[in-house]
Amino acid sequence: MPTITIASSSVEVNDEGFMTVYDEWNEEIGTALAANIGLELTDGHWEVIRFLRDDFASQGETATLRRVSNTGGMPTKSLFKLFPKKPAKKMAYIAGLPKPHGCV
Amino acid sequence: MKRLLVLGAGTAGTMAANRLHKVLKNEWQITVVDLDTEHIYQPGLLFIPFGTLDRKGVIKPRFKQFVKGINTVLGKIDLVKPELKQVLLMDGTVLPYDQLIIATGTTVAPEETTRISGDSDASEVHEFYTLKGAEALAETMKSWRGGKLVVHVTEMPIKCPIAPLEFVFLADAFFKDHGVRDQVELTYVTPLPGAFTKPVAAKYLGDMLDDRSIAVETDFYTEHIDTTGSGSGKLVSFDERVIDFDLLVTVPINMGSKYIERSGLGDELRHVPVDKHTLLANDYDNIFVLGDASNIPTSKAGSVAHFAVEIFVENFLQHIAGKPMTHSFDGHANCFIETGNQKATLLDFNYTTEPLPGTFPASKVGPLSLLTESRMNHLGKLAFRWAYWYLLLPGRNIFLPSAMSMTGKTPADQLDLRLPTTDSGDPDPGDSDPGDSGDSDSSKSDTPDIPIPSF
């Protein structure tokens, strides 16, 4: 696992660049990760990211789009507007969480 | 006698009950509940739309698949009450248990996707995951005169995730056989980033789609299906892509049974969270979940149910004896993929090893070949129907180890493949945002020391 420095913090990431240690994340890192993929975070983004962080803490896995919509109350359409093209993967990346299961 | 209650008499429930009865018949009374009396061989449904199999070829009496001594109950489940160790049926029957197996599978829920339709729609929407749906599609296929055929996966996970790919391969062969392939535009639409989730198989299967001139639309997350009017129907995504169709063969969202939600046992898709190695439900010490009903991160497929049941039986015997469970399920799946013209390919994988090329089950001699089309694989798939009814369901051994083996496989790092690393073929580049794939591509080469995912 590579270790990288981001927003002045040293964090562990996997080969794809997703953070692997839940507690190493903070909001400055989230902002920097978002910038890496060309996103500037607004309140709308933060609402989603905080939901994902809290939900991971209680569920032990990254929420799917369906769960963010059903449980978090954020419509799927708005997630596509906030995190274009691949919202599930982008949200997880910025929130410092594993990407949701690649279901096979 | 202690009481083992099995909910669902499909592939997993039938195998588990028959295997356990053999070893526990003097100590445990096994009761199985299901809501109807027909056991459908689900891998057979794929062939019905093409007229190569009919209902007689896929149905047997459900309760006759059990060995003598197992109780069967016909009824619809209302609630599981774990605190009382009881299951209530809709007709008021109360079934008490000491141990419970949930094996009610997963099924299509087309009502979960918004559908806009009118009175005089020209385009048609079909599915082949139910017998009724597969038969209706067979009728349409007989007289369909060509146009845009779109095969579509709504959302993952789905049961038998390669079935829609098989459908599109078989459709290609079907129209070629009928001499009308040039009048049919075939498109495969998936919410995944490629033809399959894992890179090596995605590459092989993607090439097979290319070879057959089948267009692929990836990362498509469906918002609604619109069939109104006399023109083409429209499949519309949340990011506002539109795909026209004359005939849509869709795989609706798959969800577990509604009683799971009523009982508070499931996730958003009514699948029950379990320990992926023991299949014991997360919050309960006496509820196991077998087959498609659980949330384990592997294919929802009969082969998975079979391998998992073998591990489960060993663990269950330890569990009821008050001992720790020492056997661990590895997520092993083994799936034949029909590719048309009496050929098939084969995938073999588990939680940690992706599908790889090679031979199966033995090194070099096979006789089956992984990720390669062959007639032997097709014969294997056909033979499997017999094995299903006469070996698997009765709980006999079929000489395949339940754990996945690397024997005969070529490891991914030894393959000379040009694997897709980023999305290719963005269908609508004009709609892309500044932070999208182009951006991550450049950052990848500029700053190789900081890995950034390719979106």
XYZ file of C-alpha atoms in Angstrom:
559
model
C 0.000 0.000 0.000
C 1.524 3.362 -0.994
C 1.596 6.226 1.473
C 1.020 9.689 0.065
C 1.069 13.198 1.461
C -2.091 15.137 0.891
C -3.214 18.392 2.576
C -0.071 18.141 4.754
C -1.116 14.721 6.064
C 0.465 11.383 5.381
C -2.200 8.828 4.430
C -2.296 5.272 3.155
C -4.002 4.616 -0.168
C -4.544 1.555 -2.356
C -3.183 1.170 -5.883
C -6.127 3.058 -7.309
C -5.696 5.964 -4.890
C -8.584 5.254 -2.513
C -7.725 5.861 1.146
C -7.625 2.698 3.219
C -7.656 3.957 6.821
C -10.969 5.511 7.914
C -9.486 7.606 10.721
C -6.746 9.166 8.592
C -9.338 11.273 6.743
C -10.302 14.848 7.588
C -12.222 17.548 5.730
C -9.055 19.228 4.406
C -8.043 15.909 2.868
C -11.547 15.576 1.401
C -11.182 18.976 -0.217
C -7.796 18.036 -1.671
C -9.026 14.667 -2.958
C -11.945 16.435 -4.636
C -9.516 18.858 -6.274
C -7.530 15.860 -7.597
C -10.563 14.879 -9.659
C -11.519 18.414 -10.576
C -14.321 19.028 -8.094
C -14.774 22.023 -5.832
C -16.914 21.054 -2.886
C -20.117 22.931 -2.087
C -22.526 22.468 0.847
C -24.431 19.977 -1.297
C -21.292 17.857 -1.740
C -20.501 18.028 1.966
C -23.965 16.859 2.953
C -23.421 13.707 0.901
C -19.857 13.152 2.102
C -20.803 13.523 5.773
C -23.676 11.083 5.283
C -21.263 8.584 3.699
C -18.745 8.980 6.538
C -21.397 8.505 9.252
C -23.038 5.631 7.436
C -19.721 3.830 6.987
C -19.022 4.190 10.697
C -22.283 2.452 11.574
C -22.543 -0.037 8.676
C -18.913 -0.965 7.999
C -19.278 -0.539 4.240
C -19.651 2.260 1.731
C -23.261 3.194 0.991
C -24.526 2.480 -2.514
C -26.299 5.189 -4.540
C -29.549 3.468 -3.640
C -28.769 3.722 0.066
C -27.694 7.365 -0.178
C -31.000 8.054 -1.882
C -33.268 5.880 0.300
C -31.644 6.367 3.692
C -29.787 9.649 3.219
C -32.707 11.241 1.378
C -30.560 12.667 -1.432
C -32.144 12.067 -4.833
C -30.028 10.045 -7.255
C -30.431 12.693 -9.925
C -28.792 15.290 -7.664
C -25.885 12.912 -6.963
C -25.220 12.738 -10.705
C -25.238 16.532 -10.841
C -22.855 16.886 -7.876
C -20.501 14.028 -8.816
C -20.903 13.685 -12.594
C -20.620 10.386 -14.468
C -19.552 8.060 -11.676
C -21.062 9.402 -8.471
C -20.664 6.256 -6.353
C -16.950 5.986 -7.037
C -16.253 9.714 -6.794
C -18.169 10.121 -3.535
C -16.286 7.236 -1.938
C -12.929 8.576 -3.155
C -13.495 12.032 -1.691
C -14.942 10.655 1.568
C -11.841 8.493 2.084
C -13.824 5.257 1.914
C -13.419 2.045 -0.100
C -15.282 2.142 -3.393
C -18.599 0.297 -3.144
C -18.471 -3.449 -3.896
C -17.884 -4.199 -7.533
C -20.780 -6.609 -7.645
C -20.117 -9.701 -9.718
C -36.422 -33.287 18.238
C -34.946 -29.876 17.498
C -36.498 -27.847 14.712
C -34.713 -26.541 11.628
C -36.926 -24.329 9.488
C -35.911 -23.600 5.902
C -37.591 -20.674 4.146
C -37.546 -21.245 0.399
C -37.401 -24.535 -1.511
C -35.264 -23.353 -4.414
C -31.690 -24.312 -5.260
C -30.058 -23.436 -1.939
C -32.908 -24.450 0.390
C -33.400 -27.813 -1.301
C -29.695 -28.688 -1.325
C -29.206 -27.656 2.298
C -32.279 -29.499 3.603
C -31.406 -32.723 1.768
C -27.770 -32.654 2.868
C -28.597 -31.888 6.490
C -31.379 -34.468 6.713
C -28.901 -37.210 5.838
C -26.760 -36.441 8.866
C -29.305 -35.072 11.332
C -32.471 -37.098 10.765
C -32.481 -38.630 14.224
C -32.070 -35.334 16.087
C -33.577 -32.594 13.955
C -36.938 -32.259 12.230
C -36.459 -30.238 9.042
C -39.415 -28.243 7.669
C -39.308 -26.371 4.372
C -41.718 -23.587 3.353
C -42.405 -22.258 -0.119
C -45.209 -20.276 -1.704
C -45.721 -22.387 -4.810
C -45.313 -25.941 -6.022
C -43.129 -25.555 -9.114
C -39.332 -25.631 -8.959
C -37.956 -23.803 -11.987
C -34.497 -24.563 -13.369
C -33.552 -20.919 -13.674
C -30.494 -21.284 -15.986
C -32.957 -22.699 -18.535
C -34.987 -19.478 -18.771
C -32.312 -17.937 -21.011
C -33.108 -20.427 -23.804
C -36.889 -20.003 -23.802
C -36.992 -16.716 -25.773
C -35.024 -18.401 -28.577
C -37.344 -21.403 -28.711
C -34.649 -23.931 -27.767
C -36.289 -24.871 -24.464
C -39.861 -24.649 -23.213
C -41.622 -24.745 -19.857
C -41.646 -28.550 -19.753
C -37.862 -28.471 -19.896
C -37.426 -26.256 -16.859
C -40.112 -27.247 -14.312
C -40.338 -30.084 -11.839
C -42.585 -30.454 -8.770
C -40.981 -28.413 -6.005
C -41.698 -30.588 -3.022
C -40.780 -33.837 -4.772
C -37.127 -32.752 -4.793
C -36.845 -33.495 -1.055
C -35.737 -36.755 0.459
C -38.241 -38.654 2.608
C -38.604 -37.372 6.152
C -38.480 -33.646 5.414
C -41.732 -31.755 6.135
C -42.978 -29.398 3.446
C -45.365 -26.488 3.946
C -47.083 -24.530 1.170
C -47.642 -20.952 2.280
C -46.657 -17.326 1.969
C -44.360 -15.919 4.628
C -45.605 -12.901 6.537
C -42.941 -12.289 9.185
C -39.856 -13.684 10.840
C -39.888 -12.996 14.585
C -36.344 -13.716 15.746
C -37.071 -12.735 19.353
C -39.766 -15.454 19.537
C -37.931 -17.869 17.210
C -41.042 -18.055 15.053
C -42.055 -17.556 11.458
C -45.625 -16.440 10.737
C -47.352 -17.316 7.486
C -50.026 -15.165 5.834
C -52.684 -17.773 6.643
C -51.967 -17.452 10.363
C -49.806 -20.570 10.695
C -47.014 -20.196 13.259
C -43.823 -22.159 12.605
C -41.402 -22.310 15.560
C -37.708 -22.988 15.032
C -34.459 -23.566 16.880
C -32.379 -22.754 13.786
C -33.573 -20.890 10.704
C -32.264 -20.919 7.128
C -33.377 -18.077 4.881
C -33.142 -19.224 1.253
C -35.897 -17.268 -0.475
C -33.557 -15.889 -3.120
C -33.916 -12.679 -5.036
C -36.277 -11.758 -7.816
C -37.022 -9.023 -10.328
C -38.788 -5.884 -9.103
C -39.736 -4.000 -12.299
C -42.002 -1.699 -10.261
C -38.848 -0.084 -8.820
C -38.040 1.585 -12.163
C -40.215 4.425 -13.456
C -42.050 3.359 -16.589
C -43.890 5.815 -18.808
C -46.275 4.117 -21.196
C -49.359 4.838 -23.270
C -52.197 3.002 -25.031
C -50.657 2.673 -28.476
C -46.991 2.003 -27.767
C -45.039 0.603 -30.702
C -41.923 -0.340 -28.740
C -41.931 -3.304 -26.385
C -40.305 -4.027 -23.024
C -39.627 -7.622 -21.975
C -37.659 -9.608 -19.419
C -36.581 -13.249 -19.240
C -35.942 -13.701 -15.524
C -39.401 -15.169 -14.901
C -40.983 -18.056 -16.793
C -43.942 -15.869 -17.746
C -41.615 -13.125 -18.986
C -39.404 -15.529 -20.946
C -42.461 -17.059 -22.638
C -43.880 -13.659 -23.580
C -40.513 -12.678 -25.047
C -40.406 -15.950 -27.029
C -43.710 -14.984 -28.664
C -42.347 -11.557 -29.593
C -39.068 -12.971 -30.931
C -40.969 -15.290 -33.292
C -42.498 -12.407 -35.190
C -40.137 -9.495 -34.520
C -39.130 -7.843 -37.765
C -35.876 -6.221 -36.733
C -34.826 -2.794 -35.552
C -33.080 -1.699 -32.371
C -32.776 -4.460 -29.782
C -31.381 -3.209 -26.490
C -30.386 -5.608 -23.705
C -30.244 -3.764 -20.432
C -29.155 -4.287 -16.832
C -30.885 -1.833 -14.504
C -28.794 -2.099 -11.363
C -26.321 -4.503 -9.784
C -26.360 -6.973 -8.160
C -28.504 -9.222 -10.332
C -29.049 -12.930 -10.281
C -26.746 -14.741 -12.745
C -24.946 -11.546 -13.800
C -23.696 -13.019 -17.058
C -27.203 -13.998 -18.254
C -27.868 -10.667 -20.033
C -24.521 -11.014 -21.845
C -25.458 -14.535 -22.842
C -28.780 -13.206 -24.073
C -27.095 -10.721 -26.363
C -24.674 -13.375 -27.710
C -27.534 -15.785 -28.339
C -29.605 -13.014 -29.950
C -26.720 -12.293 -32.344
C -26.550 -15.988 -33.311
C -30.370 -16.246 -33.519
C -30.679 -13.359 -35.978
C -27.744 -14.655 -38.035
C -29.436 -18.059 -38.253
C -32.594 -16.369 -39.474
C -30.639 -14.344 -42.028
C -31.751 -10.989 -40.579
C -28.748 -9.940 -38.498
C -28.178 -6.938 -40.796
C -31.653 -5.661 -39.899
C -30.973 -5.714 -36.167
C -28.957 -3.153 -34.237
C -27.805 -4.798 -30.992
C -26.806 -2.750 -27.942
C -25.804 -3.906 -24.472
C -26.440 -1.353 -21.714
C -24.907 -1.807 -18.265
C -24.412 0.194 -15.072
C -20.923 -1.328 -14.848
C -17.838 0.356 -16.333
C -17.368 -2.567 -18.755
C -18.916 -5.800 -19.969
C -18.082 -7.365 -16.596
C -16.832 -6.079 -13.253
C -13.371 -7.604 -13.208
C -10.723 -6.384 -15.663
C -9.540 -9.622 -17.290
C -13.050 -10.976 -17.933
C -14.246 -7.501 -18.980
C -11.495 -7.435 -21.612
C -12.304 -10.909 -22.994
C -16.065 -10.389 -22.973
C -15.744 -6.849 -24.339
C -13.728 -8.203 -27.284
C -16.412 -10.824 -27.914
C -19.049 -8.090 -28.067
C -16.868 -6.085 -30.487
C -16.361 -9.125 -32.719
C -20.121 -9.461 -33.034
C -20.730 -5.758 -33.715
C -22.680 -5.398 -30.490
C -22.528 -1.820 -29.177
C -21.906 -1.369 -25.440
C -23.108 1.523 -23.315
C -21.430 1.528 -19.894
C -21.970 3.349 -16.585
C -25.638 3.699 -17.475
C -27.749 4.252 -14.368
C -31.372 4.115 -15.465
C -33.823 6.814 -14.457
C -36.818 5.789 -16.528
C -38.131 3.796 -19.476
C -40.458 5.614 -21.873
C -42.476 3.648 -24.434
C -45.160 6.178 -25.247
C -46.139 6.696 -28.845
C -45.633 5.124 -32.213
C -41.853 5.656 -32.481
C -38.916 4.088 -30.667
C -38.962 3.652 -26.920
C -36.420 5.544 -24.836
C -34.157 4.370 -22.071
C -33.055 7.435 -20.098
C -30.201 7.639 -17.575
C -29.760 9.929 -14.571
C -27.049 11.784 -16.483
C -29.556 12.355 -19.285
C -28.269 9.962 -21.885
C -31.032 8.536 -24.086
C -30.942 5.165 -25.849
C -33.624 4.400 -28.428
C -35.076 0.920 -28.703
C -37.771 -0.956 -30.572
C -37.425 -3.996 -28.333
C -35.976 -3.661 -24.846
C -34.953 -6.798 -22.979
C -34.380 -5.498 -19.501
C -33.125 -7.095 -16.327
C -35.065 -5.207 -13.656
C -33.621 -4.507 -10.222
C -33.336 -7.720 -8.214
C -34.627 -7.685 -4.661
C -35.208 -10.188 -1.878
C -38.656 -11.187 -0.607
C -40.889 -8.568 0.958
C -41.193 -10.429 4.279
C -37.479 -9.704 4.803
C -38.196 -5.985 4.785
C -41.315 -6.383 6.953
C -39.225 -8.326 9.471
C -36.461 -5.703 9.481
C -33.841 -8.216 8.351
C -32.639 -6.774 5.044
C -30.677 -3.991 3.379
C -32.085 -1.576 0.751
C -32.448 -4.453 -1.695
C -34.021 -6.738 0.923
C -30.888 -8.904 0.959
C -29.853 -10.079 4.422
C -26.413 -8.963 5.685
C -24.290 -11.947 6.730
C -20.737 -12.909 7.571
C -19.448 -13.691 4.073
C -17.399 -16.672 5.235
C -19.956 -18.450 7.460
C -23.259 -17.059 6.058
C -24.536 -16.500 9.601
C -26.817 -13.430 9.715
C -25.017 -10.449 11.234
C -27.282 -9.908 14.193
C -28.453 -13.447 14.964
C -26.839 -16.596 16.223
C -29.492 -18.946 14.812
C -30.252 -17.540 11.335
C -28.191 -18.560 8.307
C -28.791 -17.151 4.845
C -28.044 -19.337 1.819
C -28.138 -18.647 -1.915
C -29.177 -15.355 -3.466
C -30.995 -14.034 -0.373
C -27.815 -12.816 1.359
C -25.609 -9.807 0.630
C -22.327 -11.699 0.064
C -20.152 -9.906 -2.498
C -20.015 -12.585 -5.162
C -22.281 -13.630 -8.025
C -25.847 -14.530 -7.217
C -25.701 -17.901 -8.929
C -26.563 -21.546 -8.432
C -22.905 -22.560 -8.423
C -22.242 -20.162 -5.552
C -25.202 -21.585 -3.636
C -23.854 -25.079 -4.207
C -20.293 -24.373 -3.071
C -21.559 -22.335 -0.121
C -23.976 -25.046 1.016
C -21.144 -27.594 1.172
C -19.202 -25.318 3.519
C -22.339 -24.375 5.436
C -23.280 -27.976 6.238
C -19.899 -28.606 7.891
C -20.171 -25.364 9.831
C -23.785 -25.941 10.862
C -22.902 -29.274 12.466
C -20.207 -27.533 14.518
C -22.483 -24.606 15.343
C -25.316 -26.728 16.765
C -22.759 -28.699 18.763
C -21.720 -25.417 20.393
C -18.320 -25.405 18.680
C -16.705 -22.603 16.661
C -17.292 -22.798 12.896
C -13.958 -23.664 11.276
C -14.903 -23.748 7.575
C -14.764 -20.581 5.526
C -16.605 -19.909 2.267
C -14.352 -18.187 -0.293
C -17.082 -16.813 -2.608
C -16.358 -19.452 -5.256
C -18.445 -19.041 -8.434
C -18.336 -21.096 -11.616
C -20.425 -19.805 -14.508
C -20.868 -21.041 -18.055
C -21.522 -18.316 -20.604
C -23.385 -19.387 -23.741
C -21.908 -17.533 -26.684
C -24.017 -18.902 -29.555
C -23.366 -21.553 -32.259
C -23.199 -24.370 -29.707
C -20.255 -22.842 -27.925
C -19.764 -21.466 -24.450
C -17.056 -19.972 -22.288
C -16.501 -20.424 -18.570
C -15.694 -18.204 -15.592
C -14.273 -19.512 -12.295
C -13.514 -17.046 -9.502
C -13.987 -16.127 -5.838
C -13.983 -13.136 -3.445
C -10.323 -12.395 -4.081
C -9.374 -13.966 -7.430
C -10.929 -12.554 -10.578
C -11.962 -14.800 -13.494
C -8.778 -15.845 -15.342
C -8.050 -17.769 -18.544
C -6.779 -21.353 -18.470
C -8.286 -24.823 -18.220
C -10.790 -26.296 -15.778
C -10.862 -28.245 -13.563
C -7.507 -29.869 -14.399
C -4.329 -28.191 -15.577
C -3.750 -28.431 -19.366
C -6.222 -31.295 -20.023
C -9.272 -29.385 -18.814
C -11.517 -30.596 -20.397
C -13.177 -27.200 -20.043
C -11.518 -23.934 -21.038
C -11.747 -20.728 -19.032
C -12.537 -17.450 -20.802
C -12.295 -19.229 -24.154
C -15.188 -20.306 -26.336
C -15.458 -24.033 -26.898
C -17.996 -26.676 -27.759
C -16.945 -28.677 -24.704
C -18.019 -25.795 -22.472
C -21.400 -25.739 -24.210
C -21.792 -29.483 -23.615
C -20.839 -28.849 -19.997
C -23.616 -26.294 -19.688
C -26.157 -28.686 -21.214
C -25.019 -31.540 -18.963
C -25.400 -29.283 -15.972
C -29.219 -29.335 -16.244
C -29.176 -33.067 -15.609
C -26.629 -32.695 -12.809
C -28.800 -29.998 -11.213
C -31.860 -32.197 -10.801
C -30.176 -35.529 -10.108
C -26.954 -34.656 -8.258
C -27.063 -31.144 -6.828
C -30.594 -30.875 -5.452
C -30.597 -34.325 -3.828
C -27.332 -33.346 -2.131
C -24.965 -35.736 -3.898
C -21.368 -34.801 -4.548
C -20.376 -33.640 -8.026
C -16.617 -34.045 -7.766
C -15.805 -30.344 -7.804
C -14.065 -28.873 -4.782
C -16.082 -26.157 -3.050
C -13.034 -23.882 -2.701
C -11.712 -22.223 -5.854
C -8.368 -23.552 -7.097
C -5.643 -21.826 -9.140
C -4.920 -25.146 -10.907
C -4.996 -24.606 -14.677
C -5.374 -20.823 -14.397
C -2.934 -18.242 -15.721
C -2.337 -15.583 -13.031
C -3.417 -12.061 -14.051
C 0.144 -10.694 -13.816
C 1.341 -13.245 -16.388
C -1.236 -12.296 -18.981
C -0.302 -10.224 -21.960
C -3.437 -8.149 -22.146
C -4.033 -4.580 -23.026
C -6.583 -4.011 -20.324
C -8.820 -0.977 -20.383
C -7.558 1.432 -17.744
C -9.942 4.288 -18.345
C -13.354 4.618 -19.866
C -13.222 4.358 -23.573
C -15.899 5.536 -25.887
C -17.588 8.185 -23.775
C -20.902 8.246 -25.599
C -21.454 11.950 -25.115
C -18.203 13.845 -24.762
C -20.040 17.156 -25.019
C -21.701 16.422 -21.718
C -18.550 15.690 -19.754
C -17.555 17.890 -16.891
C -14.150 19.498 -16.549
C -13.175 17.186 -13.735
C -13.792 14.038 -15.650
C -11.674 11.351 -17.223
C -9.505 13.669 -19.260
C -8.413 15.362 -16.097
C -7.528 12.197 -14.258
C -5.661 10.881 -17.295
C -3.350 13.845 -17.315
C -2.830 13.863 -13.577
C -1.974 10.181 -13.816
C 0.972 10.806 -16.090
C 2.054 14.064 -14.441
C 2.099 12.796 -10.868
C 2.759 9.082 -10.951
C 3.553 9.023 -7.234
C -0.016 9.919 -6.251
C -2.419 7.349 -7.619
C -5.712 8.901 -8.706
C -8.531 6.641 -9.810
C -9.603 6.856 -13.427
C -13.195 8.014 -13.485
